[in-house]
Coordinates of C-alpha atoms and ligand atoms in Angstrom, one line a residue:
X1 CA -15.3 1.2 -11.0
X2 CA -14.6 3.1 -13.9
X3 CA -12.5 6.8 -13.7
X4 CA -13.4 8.8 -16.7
X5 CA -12.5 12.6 -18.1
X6 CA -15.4 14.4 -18.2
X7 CA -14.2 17.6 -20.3
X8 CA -17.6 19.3 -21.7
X9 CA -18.9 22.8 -20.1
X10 CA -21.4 21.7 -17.4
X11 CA -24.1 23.5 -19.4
X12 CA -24.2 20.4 -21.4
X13 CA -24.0 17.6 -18.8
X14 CA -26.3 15.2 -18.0
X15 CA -25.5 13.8 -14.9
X16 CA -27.2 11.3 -12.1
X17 CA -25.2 12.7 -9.2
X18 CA -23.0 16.4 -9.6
X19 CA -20.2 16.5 -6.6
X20 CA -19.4 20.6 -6.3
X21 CA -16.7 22.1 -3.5
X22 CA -18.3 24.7 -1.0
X23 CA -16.3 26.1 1.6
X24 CA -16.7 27.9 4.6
X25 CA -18.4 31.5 4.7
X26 CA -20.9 29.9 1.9
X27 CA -18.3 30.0 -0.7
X28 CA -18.5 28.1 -3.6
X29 CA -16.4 26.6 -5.6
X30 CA -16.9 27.5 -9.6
X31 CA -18.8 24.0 -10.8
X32 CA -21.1 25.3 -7.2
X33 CA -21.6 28.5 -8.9
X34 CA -22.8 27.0 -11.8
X35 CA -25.1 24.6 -10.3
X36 CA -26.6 27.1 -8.2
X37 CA -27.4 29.5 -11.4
X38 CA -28.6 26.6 -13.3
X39 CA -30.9 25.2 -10.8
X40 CA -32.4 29.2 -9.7
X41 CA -30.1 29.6 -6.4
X42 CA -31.1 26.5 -4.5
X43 CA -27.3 26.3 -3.2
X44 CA -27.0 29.8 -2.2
X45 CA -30.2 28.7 -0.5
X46 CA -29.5 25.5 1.3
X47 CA -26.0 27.3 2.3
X48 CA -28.0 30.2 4.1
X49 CA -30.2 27.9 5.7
X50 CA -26.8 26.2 7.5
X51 CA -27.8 23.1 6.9
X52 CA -23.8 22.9 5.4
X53 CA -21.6 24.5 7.0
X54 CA -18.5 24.5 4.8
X55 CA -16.1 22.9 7.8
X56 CA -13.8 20.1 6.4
X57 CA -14.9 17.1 5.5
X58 CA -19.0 17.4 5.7
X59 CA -21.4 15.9 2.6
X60 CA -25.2 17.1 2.2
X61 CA -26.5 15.1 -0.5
X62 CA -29.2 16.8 -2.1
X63 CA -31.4 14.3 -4.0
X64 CA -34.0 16.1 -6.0
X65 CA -33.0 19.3 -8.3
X66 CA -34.9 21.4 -10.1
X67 CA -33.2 21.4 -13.4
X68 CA -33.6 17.7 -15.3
X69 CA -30.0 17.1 -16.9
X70 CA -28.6 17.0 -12.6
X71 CA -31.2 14.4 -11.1
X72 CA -28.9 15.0 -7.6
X73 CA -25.8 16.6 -6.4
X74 CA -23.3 16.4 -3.5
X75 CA -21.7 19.4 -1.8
X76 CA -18.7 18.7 0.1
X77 CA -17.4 21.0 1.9
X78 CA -13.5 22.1 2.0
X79 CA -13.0 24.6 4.9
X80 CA -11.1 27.5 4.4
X81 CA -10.6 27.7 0.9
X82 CA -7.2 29.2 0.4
X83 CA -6.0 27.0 3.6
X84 CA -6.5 23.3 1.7
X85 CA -3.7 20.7 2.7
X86 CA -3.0 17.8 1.0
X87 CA -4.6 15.7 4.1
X88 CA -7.6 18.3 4.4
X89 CA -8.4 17.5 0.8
X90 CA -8.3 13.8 1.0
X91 CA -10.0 13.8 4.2
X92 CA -13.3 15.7 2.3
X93 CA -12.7 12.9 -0.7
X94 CA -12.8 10.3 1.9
X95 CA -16.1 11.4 3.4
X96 CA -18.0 12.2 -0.2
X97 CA -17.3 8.7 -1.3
X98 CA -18.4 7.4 1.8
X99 CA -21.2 9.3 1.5
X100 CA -21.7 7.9 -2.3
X101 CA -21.3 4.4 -1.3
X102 CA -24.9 4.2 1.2
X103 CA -27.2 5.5 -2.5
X104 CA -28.8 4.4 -5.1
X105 CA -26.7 6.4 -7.4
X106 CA -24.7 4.4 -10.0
X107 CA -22.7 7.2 -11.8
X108 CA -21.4 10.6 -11.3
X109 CA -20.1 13.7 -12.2
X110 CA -17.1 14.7 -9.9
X111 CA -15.8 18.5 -10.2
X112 CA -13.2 18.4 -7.2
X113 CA -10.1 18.2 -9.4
X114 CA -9.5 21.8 -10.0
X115 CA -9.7 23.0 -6.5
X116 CA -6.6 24.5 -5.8
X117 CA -4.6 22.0 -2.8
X118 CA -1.6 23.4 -1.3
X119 CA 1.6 22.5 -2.9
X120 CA -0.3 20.1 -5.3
X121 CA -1.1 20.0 -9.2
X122 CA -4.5 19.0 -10.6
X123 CA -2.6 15.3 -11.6
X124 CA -2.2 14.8 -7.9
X125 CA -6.1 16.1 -7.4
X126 CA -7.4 13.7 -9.6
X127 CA -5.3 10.7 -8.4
X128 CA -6.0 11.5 -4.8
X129 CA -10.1 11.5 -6.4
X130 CA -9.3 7.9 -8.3
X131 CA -7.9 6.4 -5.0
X132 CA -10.3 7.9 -2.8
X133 CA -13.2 7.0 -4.1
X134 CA -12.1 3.2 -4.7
X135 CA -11.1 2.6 -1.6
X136 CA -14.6 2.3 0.3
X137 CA -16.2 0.4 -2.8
X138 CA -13.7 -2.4 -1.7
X139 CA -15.3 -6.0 -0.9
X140 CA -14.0 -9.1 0.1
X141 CA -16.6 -11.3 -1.7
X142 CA -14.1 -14.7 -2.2
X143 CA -15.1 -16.4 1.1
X144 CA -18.8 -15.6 1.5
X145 CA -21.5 -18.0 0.0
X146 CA -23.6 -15.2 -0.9
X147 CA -21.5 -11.9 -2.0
X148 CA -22.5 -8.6 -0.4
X149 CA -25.2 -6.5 -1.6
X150 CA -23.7 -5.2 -4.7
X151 CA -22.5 -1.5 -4.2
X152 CA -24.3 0.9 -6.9
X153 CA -21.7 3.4 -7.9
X154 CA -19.4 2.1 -11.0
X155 CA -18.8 5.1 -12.7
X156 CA -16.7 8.2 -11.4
X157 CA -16.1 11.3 -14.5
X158 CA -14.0 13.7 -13.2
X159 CA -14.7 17.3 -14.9
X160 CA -12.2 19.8 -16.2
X161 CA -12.0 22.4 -18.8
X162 CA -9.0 24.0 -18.3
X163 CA -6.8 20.9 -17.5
X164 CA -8.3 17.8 -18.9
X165 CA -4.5 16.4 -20.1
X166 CA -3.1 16.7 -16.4
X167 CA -6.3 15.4 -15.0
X168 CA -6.0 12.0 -18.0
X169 CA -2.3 11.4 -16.3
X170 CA -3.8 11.6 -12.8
X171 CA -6.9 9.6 -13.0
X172 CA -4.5 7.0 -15.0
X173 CA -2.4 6.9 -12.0
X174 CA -4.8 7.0 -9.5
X175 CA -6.3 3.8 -11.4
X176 CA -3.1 1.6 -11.3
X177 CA -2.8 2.4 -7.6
X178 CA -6.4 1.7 -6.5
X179 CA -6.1 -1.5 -8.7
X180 CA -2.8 -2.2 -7.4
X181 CA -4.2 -1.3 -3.5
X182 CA -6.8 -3.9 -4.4
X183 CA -5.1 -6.7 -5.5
X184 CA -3.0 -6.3 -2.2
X185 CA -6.0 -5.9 0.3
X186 CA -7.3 -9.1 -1.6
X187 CA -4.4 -11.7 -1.4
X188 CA -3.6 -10.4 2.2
X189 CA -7.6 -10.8 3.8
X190 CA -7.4 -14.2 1.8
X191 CA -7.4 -17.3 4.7
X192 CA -3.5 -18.8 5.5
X193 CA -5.8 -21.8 4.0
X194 CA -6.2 -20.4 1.1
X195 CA -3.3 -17.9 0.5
X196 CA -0.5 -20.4 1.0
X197 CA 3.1 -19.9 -0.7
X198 CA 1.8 -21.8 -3.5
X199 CA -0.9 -19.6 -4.1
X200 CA 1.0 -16.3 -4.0
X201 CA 3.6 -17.9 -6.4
X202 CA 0.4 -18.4 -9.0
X203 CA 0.0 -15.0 -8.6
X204 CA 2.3 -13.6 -9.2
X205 CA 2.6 -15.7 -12.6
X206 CA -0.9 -14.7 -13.4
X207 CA -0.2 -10.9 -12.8
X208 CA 3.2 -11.4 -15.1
X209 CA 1.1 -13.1 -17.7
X210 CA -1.1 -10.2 -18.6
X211 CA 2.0 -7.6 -19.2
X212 CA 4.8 -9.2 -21.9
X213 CA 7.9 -6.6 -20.1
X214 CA 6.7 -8.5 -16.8
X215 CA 8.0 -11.9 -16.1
X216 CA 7.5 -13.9 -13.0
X217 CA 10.2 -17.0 -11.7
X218 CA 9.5 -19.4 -8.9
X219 CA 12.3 -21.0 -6.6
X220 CA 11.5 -24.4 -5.2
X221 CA 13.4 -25.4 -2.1
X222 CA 15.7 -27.4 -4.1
X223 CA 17.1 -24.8 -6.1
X224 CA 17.0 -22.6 -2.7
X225 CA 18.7 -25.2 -0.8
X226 CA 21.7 -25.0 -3.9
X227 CA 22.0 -21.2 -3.2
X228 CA 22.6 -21.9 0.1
X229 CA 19.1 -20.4 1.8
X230 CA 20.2 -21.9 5.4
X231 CA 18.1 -19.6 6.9
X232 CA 14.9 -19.2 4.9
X233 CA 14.5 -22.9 4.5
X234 CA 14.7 -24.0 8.4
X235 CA 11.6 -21.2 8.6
X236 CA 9.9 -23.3 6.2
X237 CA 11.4 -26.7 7.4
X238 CA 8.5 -26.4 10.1
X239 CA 5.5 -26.6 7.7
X240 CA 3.8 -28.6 5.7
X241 CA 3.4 -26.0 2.5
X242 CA 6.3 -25.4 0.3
X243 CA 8.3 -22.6 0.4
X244 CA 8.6 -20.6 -2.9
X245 CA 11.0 -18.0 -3.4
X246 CA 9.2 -15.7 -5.9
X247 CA 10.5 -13.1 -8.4
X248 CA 8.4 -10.6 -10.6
X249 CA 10.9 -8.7 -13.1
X250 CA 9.3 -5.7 -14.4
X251 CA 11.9 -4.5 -17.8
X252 CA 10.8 -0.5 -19.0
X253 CA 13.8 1.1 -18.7
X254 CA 17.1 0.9 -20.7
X255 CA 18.9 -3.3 -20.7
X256 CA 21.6 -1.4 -18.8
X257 CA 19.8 0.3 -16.4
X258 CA 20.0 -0.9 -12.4
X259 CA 16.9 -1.9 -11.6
X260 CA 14.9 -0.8 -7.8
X261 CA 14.3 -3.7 -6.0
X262 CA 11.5 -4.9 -3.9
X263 CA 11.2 -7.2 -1.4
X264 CA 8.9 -8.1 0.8
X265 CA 7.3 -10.5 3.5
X266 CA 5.4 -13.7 2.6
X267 CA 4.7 -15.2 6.1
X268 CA 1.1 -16.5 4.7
X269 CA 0.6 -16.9 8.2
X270 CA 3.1 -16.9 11.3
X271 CA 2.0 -18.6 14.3
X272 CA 5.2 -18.3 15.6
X273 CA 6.3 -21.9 15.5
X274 CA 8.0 -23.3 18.3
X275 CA 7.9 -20.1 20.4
X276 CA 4.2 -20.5 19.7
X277 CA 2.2 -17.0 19.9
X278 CA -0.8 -17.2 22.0
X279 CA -4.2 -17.8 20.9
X280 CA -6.1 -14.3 21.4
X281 CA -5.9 -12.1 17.5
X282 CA -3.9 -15.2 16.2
X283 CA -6.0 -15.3 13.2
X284 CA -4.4 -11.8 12.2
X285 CA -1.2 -13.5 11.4
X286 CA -2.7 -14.3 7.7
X287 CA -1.9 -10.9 7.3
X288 CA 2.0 -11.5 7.8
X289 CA 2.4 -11.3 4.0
X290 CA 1.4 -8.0 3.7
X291 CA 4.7 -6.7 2.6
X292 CA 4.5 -9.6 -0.1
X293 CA 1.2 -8.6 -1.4
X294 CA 2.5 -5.2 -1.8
X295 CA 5.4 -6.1 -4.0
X296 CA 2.9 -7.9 -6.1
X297 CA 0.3 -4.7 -5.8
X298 CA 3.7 -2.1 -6.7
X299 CA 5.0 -4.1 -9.5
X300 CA 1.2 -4.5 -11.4
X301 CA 0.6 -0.8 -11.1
X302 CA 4.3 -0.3 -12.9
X303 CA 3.6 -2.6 -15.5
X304 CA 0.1 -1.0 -15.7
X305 CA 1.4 2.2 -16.5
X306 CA 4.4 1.1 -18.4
X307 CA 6.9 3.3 -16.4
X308 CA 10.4 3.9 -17.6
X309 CA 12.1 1.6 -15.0
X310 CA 13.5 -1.8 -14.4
X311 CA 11.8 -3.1 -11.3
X312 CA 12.5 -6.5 -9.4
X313 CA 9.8 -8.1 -7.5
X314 CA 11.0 -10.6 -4.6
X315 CA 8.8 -12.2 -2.3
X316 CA 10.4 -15.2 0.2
X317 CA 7.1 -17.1 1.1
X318 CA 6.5 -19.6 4.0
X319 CA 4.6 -20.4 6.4
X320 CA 5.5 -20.7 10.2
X321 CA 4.5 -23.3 12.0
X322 CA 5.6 -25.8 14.8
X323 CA 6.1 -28.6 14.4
X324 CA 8.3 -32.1 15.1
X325 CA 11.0 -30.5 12.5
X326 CA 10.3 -26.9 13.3
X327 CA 13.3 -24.5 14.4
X328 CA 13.7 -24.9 17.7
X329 CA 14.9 -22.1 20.0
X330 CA 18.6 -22.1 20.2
X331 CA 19.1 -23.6 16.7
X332 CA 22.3 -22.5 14.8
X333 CA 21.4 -21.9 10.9
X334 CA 23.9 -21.2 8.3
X335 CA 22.3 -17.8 5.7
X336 CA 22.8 -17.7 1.9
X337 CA 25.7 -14.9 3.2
X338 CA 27.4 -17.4 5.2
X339 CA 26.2 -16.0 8.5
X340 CA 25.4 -18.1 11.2
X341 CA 22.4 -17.6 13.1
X342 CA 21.0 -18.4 16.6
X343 CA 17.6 -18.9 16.5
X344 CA 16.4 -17.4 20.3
X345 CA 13.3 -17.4 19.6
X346 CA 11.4 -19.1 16.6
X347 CA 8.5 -16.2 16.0
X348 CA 11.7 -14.0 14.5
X349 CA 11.4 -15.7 11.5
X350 CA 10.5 -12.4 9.4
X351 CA 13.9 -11.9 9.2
X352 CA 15.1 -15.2 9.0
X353 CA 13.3 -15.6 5.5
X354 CA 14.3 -12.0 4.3
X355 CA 18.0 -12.0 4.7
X356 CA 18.3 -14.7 2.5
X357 CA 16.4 -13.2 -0.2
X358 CA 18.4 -9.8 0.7
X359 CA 21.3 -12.0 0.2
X360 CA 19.7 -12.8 -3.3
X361 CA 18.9 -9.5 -4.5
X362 CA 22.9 -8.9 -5.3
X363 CA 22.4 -10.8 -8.4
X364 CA 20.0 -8.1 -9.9
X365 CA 23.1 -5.3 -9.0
X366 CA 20.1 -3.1 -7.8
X367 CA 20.2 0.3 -7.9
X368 CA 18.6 0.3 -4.8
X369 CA 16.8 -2.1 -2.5
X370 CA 13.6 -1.3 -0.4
X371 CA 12.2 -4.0 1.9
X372 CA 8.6 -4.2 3.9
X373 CA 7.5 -6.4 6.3
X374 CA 5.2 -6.6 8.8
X375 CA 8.1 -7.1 11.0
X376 CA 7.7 -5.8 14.4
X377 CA 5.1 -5.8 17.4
X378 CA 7.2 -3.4 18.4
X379 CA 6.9 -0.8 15.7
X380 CA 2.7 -0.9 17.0
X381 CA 4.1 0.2 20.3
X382 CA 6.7 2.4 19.2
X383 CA 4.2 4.4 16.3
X384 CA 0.9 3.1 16.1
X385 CA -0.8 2.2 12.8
X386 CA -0.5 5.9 11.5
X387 CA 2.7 6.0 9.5
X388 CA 5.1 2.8 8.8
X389 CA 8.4 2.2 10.1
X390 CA 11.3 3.7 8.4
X391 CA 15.2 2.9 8.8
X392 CA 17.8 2.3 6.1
X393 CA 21.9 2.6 5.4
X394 CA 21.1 5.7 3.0
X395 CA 20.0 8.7 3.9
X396 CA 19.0 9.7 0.1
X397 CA 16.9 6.7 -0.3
X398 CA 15.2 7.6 3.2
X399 CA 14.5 11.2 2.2
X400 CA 13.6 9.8 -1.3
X401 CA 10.6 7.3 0.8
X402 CA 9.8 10.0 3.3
X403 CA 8.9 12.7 0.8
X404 CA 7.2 10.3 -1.6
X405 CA 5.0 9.0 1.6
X406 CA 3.9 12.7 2.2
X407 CA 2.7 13.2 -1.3
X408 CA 0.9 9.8 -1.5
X409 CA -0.3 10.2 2.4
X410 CA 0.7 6.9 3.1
X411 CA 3.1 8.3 5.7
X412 CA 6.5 6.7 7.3
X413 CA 8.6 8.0 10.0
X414 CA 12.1 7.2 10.1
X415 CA 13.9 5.7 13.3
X416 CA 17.4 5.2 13.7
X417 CA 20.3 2.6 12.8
X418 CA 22.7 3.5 14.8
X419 CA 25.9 1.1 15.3
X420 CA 25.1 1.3 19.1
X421 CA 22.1 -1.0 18.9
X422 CA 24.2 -3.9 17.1
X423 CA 25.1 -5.1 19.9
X424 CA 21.9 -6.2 21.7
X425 CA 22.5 -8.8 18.8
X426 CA 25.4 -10.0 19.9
X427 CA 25.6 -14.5 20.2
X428 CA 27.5 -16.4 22.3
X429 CA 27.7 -19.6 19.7
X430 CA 26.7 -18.1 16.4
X431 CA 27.8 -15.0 14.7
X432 CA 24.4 -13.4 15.6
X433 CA 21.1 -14.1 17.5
X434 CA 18.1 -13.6 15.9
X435 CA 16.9 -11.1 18.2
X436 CA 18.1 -8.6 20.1
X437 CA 15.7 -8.6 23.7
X438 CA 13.2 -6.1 24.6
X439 CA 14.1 -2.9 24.2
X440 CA 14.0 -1.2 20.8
X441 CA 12.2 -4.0 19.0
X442 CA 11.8 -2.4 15.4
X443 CA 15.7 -0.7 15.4
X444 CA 17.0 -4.5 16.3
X445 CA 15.2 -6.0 13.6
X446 CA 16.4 -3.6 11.3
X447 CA 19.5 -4.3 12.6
X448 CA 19.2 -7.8 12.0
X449 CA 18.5 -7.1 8.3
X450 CA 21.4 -4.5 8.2
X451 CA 23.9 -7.4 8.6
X452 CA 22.8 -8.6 5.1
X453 CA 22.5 -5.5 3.3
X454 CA 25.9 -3.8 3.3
X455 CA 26.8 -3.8 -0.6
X456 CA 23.8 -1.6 -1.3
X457 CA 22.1 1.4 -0.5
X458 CA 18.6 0.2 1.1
X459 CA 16.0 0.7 3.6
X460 CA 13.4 -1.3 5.1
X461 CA 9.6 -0.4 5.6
X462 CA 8.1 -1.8 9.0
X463 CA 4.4 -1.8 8.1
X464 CA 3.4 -4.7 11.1
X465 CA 0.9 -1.6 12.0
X466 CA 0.0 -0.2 8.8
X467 CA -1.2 -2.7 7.1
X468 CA -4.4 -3.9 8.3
X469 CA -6.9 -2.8 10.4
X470 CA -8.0 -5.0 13.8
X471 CA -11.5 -4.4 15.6
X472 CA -14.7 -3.7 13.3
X473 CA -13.2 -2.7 10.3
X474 CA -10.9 -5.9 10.5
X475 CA -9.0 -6.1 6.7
X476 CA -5.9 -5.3 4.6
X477 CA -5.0 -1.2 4.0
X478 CA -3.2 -1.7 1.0
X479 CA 0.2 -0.1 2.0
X480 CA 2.6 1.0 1.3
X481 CA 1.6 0.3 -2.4
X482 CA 0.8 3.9 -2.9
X483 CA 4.3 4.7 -1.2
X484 CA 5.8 2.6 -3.7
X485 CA 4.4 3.6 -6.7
X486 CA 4.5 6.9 -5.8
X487 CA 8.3 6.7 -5.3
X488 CA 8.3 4.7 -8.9
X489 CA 6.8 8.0 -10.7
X490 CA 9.3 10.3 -8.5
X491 CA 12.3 7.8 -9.4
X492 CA 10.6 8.0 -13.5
X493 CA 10.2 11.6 -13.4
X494 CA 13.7 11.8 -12.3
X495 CA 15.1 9.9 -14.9
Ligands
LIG1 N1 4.8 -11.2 12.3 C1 5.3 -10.8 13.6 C2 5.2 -9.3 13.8 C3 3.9 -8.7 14.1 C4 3.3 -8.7 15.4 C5 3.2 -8.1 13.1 C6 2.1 -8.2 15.6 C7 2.0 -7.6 13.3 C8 1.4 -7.6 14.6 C9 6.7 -11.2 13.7 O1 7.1 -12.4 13.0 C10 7.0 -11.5 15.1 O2 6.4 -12.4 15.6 N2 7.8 -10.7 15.7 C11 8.1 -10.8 17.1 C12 9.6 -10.6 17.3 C13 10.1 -10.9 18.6 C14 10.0 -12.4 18.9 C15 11.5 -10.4 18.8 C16 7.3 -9.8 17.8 O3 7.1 -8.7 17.3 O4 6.8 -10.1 18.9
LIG2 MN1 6.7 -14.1 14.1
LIG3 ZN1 6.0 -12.8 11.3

């Protein structure tokens, strides 16, 4: 899709498809004003006749006008206008382009930026526009002899007079995110067949290859077995793909400056090895490199938009599997950090393959370190798929992450790390089990990590329930990559 500035007065448009605001009590927006006196009243009209009623989130397309240069145009309708949230607004986005995606209409004319959302500026408006309206035009055509019918709409101008410059930096933004939301939802609905370590590795080398201050480095177990990677490796030991230990080094800031550190979950798929998961929704567990496929989504949509930061990428990969040399429960392994670890039960290996790589990250003296994983069954039960876990040693970086997830709405909610919970952790032969029994699934798994992550300030993103979708609408989300890039511009803005 392409996102263009469309900055002329609407007088001198030509347009396939005009998208106006209305709101409730027949209001319209200015660009519906304009429209209506252009085409002789026909909105004022249509409003009276209630066949919109201005409540939040509802479309009327209205697919013949009298006036030539507007073959169509789209109301959407807002609600109150001077009561417009941030989650109102992208709720009405959601439904337009949803609307757009079932027409014949291959390019339009989109004069939502201005409206005036509580709290935001008109670069958040058109960003929220750029990401809203990519998300739905989304297929997953690698896998399917024949690709979908091809979707119409491929071109999106967002109008403004008044701020075309802010709108530019917005619908920039809002294109390395959607691209960056794509590339994620792609690798992670790719097959564990498919989608192996290997695969991700190229990747990631391809994706470094297109920007020259991005460079990508791939650990075979060898080298990992010289650093000591105890832990990761017996994950791995169990499968018949090579690990790879990837890292994506993103260089825009200053040679001095600490970089932010990703690192996320490359389980390209987890069928929980020895401690074998049962059959029903097993073929979900492709998705257990979710938190990978972010880091790779974050890191192109930073090099996209060449932000003043140093960024590191790192993404343990494996698969889990059992088999005749898999972990077996009660196994003792020795971590990168010199921790030993009893293995109780061989489908904990999220954390088995990320303390090593936390371990790791020390060599890049991050600034700060933020991992993501889809972790825990428990963080489903705990907080559904609506925002992703949140827990970390820092209560900066936590606030830092929580406000950047409500601007992006791609929410978190924080849960705590209290010492207390340590304990359920406690081992009897090693210096720690691997997990920490029933109760508070998430917080022990955080815990786990904890152990590895004391010489920085870090925090670690849960997104088992955030990122994907089961039933119908079975496929990746895309989170938390605009989380993370949205924290990137905060930390850049900042600097
Ligand atoms: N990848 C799973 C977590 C998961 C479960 C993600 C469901 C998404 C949906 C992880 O490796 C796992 O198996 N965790 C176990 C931990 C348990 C053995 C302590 C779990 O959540 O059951
Ligand atoms: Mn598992
Ligand atoms: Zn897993």
């Amino acid at each position: 899709m392409d996102y263009l500035l469309a900055n002329t007065p609407l007088e001198s448009l030509e347009t396939e498809c005009l998208i106006v605001a209305v709101f409730a009590n027949q209001k319209l927006s200015p660009a519906a004003q304009t429209l209506d006196s252009l085409t002789g009243g026909i909105i004022t009209d249509i409003l009276q006749r209630g066949d919109i009623k201005g409540k939040l989130a509802e479309t009327l397309l209205i697919n013949y006008l009298p006036y030539a240069a507007f073959k169509r145009a789209l109301l959407v309708s807002f609600g109150d206008e001077n009561e417009l949230t941030a989650k109102d607004y992208r709720k009405a986005l959601n439904a337009a382009a949803k609307t757009l995606k079932t027409t014949q209409i291959s390019s339009v004319v989109c004069c939502l930026a201005e409206a005036k959302v509580n709290g935001q500026c008109a670069t958040w408006n058109a960003r929220q526009i750029v990401e809203a309206f990519d998300a739905p035009f989304y297929q997953f055509n690698d896998c399917k002899s024949k690709p979908a019918d091809k979707l119409c709409l491929t071109s999106v101008s967002l109008h403004s007079l008044t701020e075309a410059k802010a709108i530019q930096t917005g619908i920039n933004q809002g294109i390395a995110i959607a691209q960056g939301v794509a590339l994620a939802k792609r690798v992670s609905d790719l097959p564990g067949n498919i989608c192996t370590p290997t695969y991700l590795a190229e990747q990631a080398v391809d994706i470094a290859a297109q920007y020259p201050n991005l460079s990508a480095e791939i650990l075979e177990e060898e080298q990992m077995q010289k650093l000591g990677m105890g832990s990761f490796l017996s994950v791995s030991r169990g499968s018949r793909q090579p690990a790879k230990l990837i890292t994506l080094e993103y260089k825009g800031g200053a040679d001095d400056a600490q970089p932010i550190v990703f690192v996320g979950k490359g389980l390209t798929f987890d069928a929980g090895g020895i401690s074998l998961k049962s059959s029903a929704g097993m073929d979900e567990m492709k998705y257990d490199m979710c938190g990978s496929a972010a880091v790779l989504g974050a890191l192109q949509a930073a090099a996209q938009l060449q932000l003043p930061l140093n960024i590191v990428g790192i993404i343990p990969s494996s698969e889990n599997m059992p088999d005749g040399d898999a972990n077996k429960p009660g196994d003792i392994v020795t971590s990168m950090a010199g921790l030993t670890i009893e293995i109780l039960n061989t489908d904990a290996e999220g954390r088995l393959i990320l303390c090593d790589a936390l371990t790791y990250a020390k060599k890049f003296n991050p600034d700060v370190v933020i991992d993501m994983a889809t972790l825990t069954g428990a963080c489903l039960v705990a907080l559904g798929r609506v925002p992703s876990g949140l827990l970390g040693n820092d209560d900066t970086l936590c606030n830092d992450l929580f406000n950047a997830s409500e601007t992006a709405l791609d929410s978190v909610w924080r849960l705590p790390l209290w010492d207390e919970y340590q304990d359920q952790l406690k081992s009897n032969f090693a210096d720690i089990a691997n997990i920490g029994g029933r109760d508070a699934g998430t917080i022990t798994a955080a815990c786990f990590l904890s152990r590895f992550t004391k010489d920085y300030q870090w925090a670690h993103l849960d997104i088992a329930g955030t990122a994907w979708k089961s039933g119908d609408a079975k496929g990746a989300t895309g989170r938390p990559v605009p989380l993370l890039v949205q924290y990137l511009l905060n930390r850049a803005n900042a600097a």
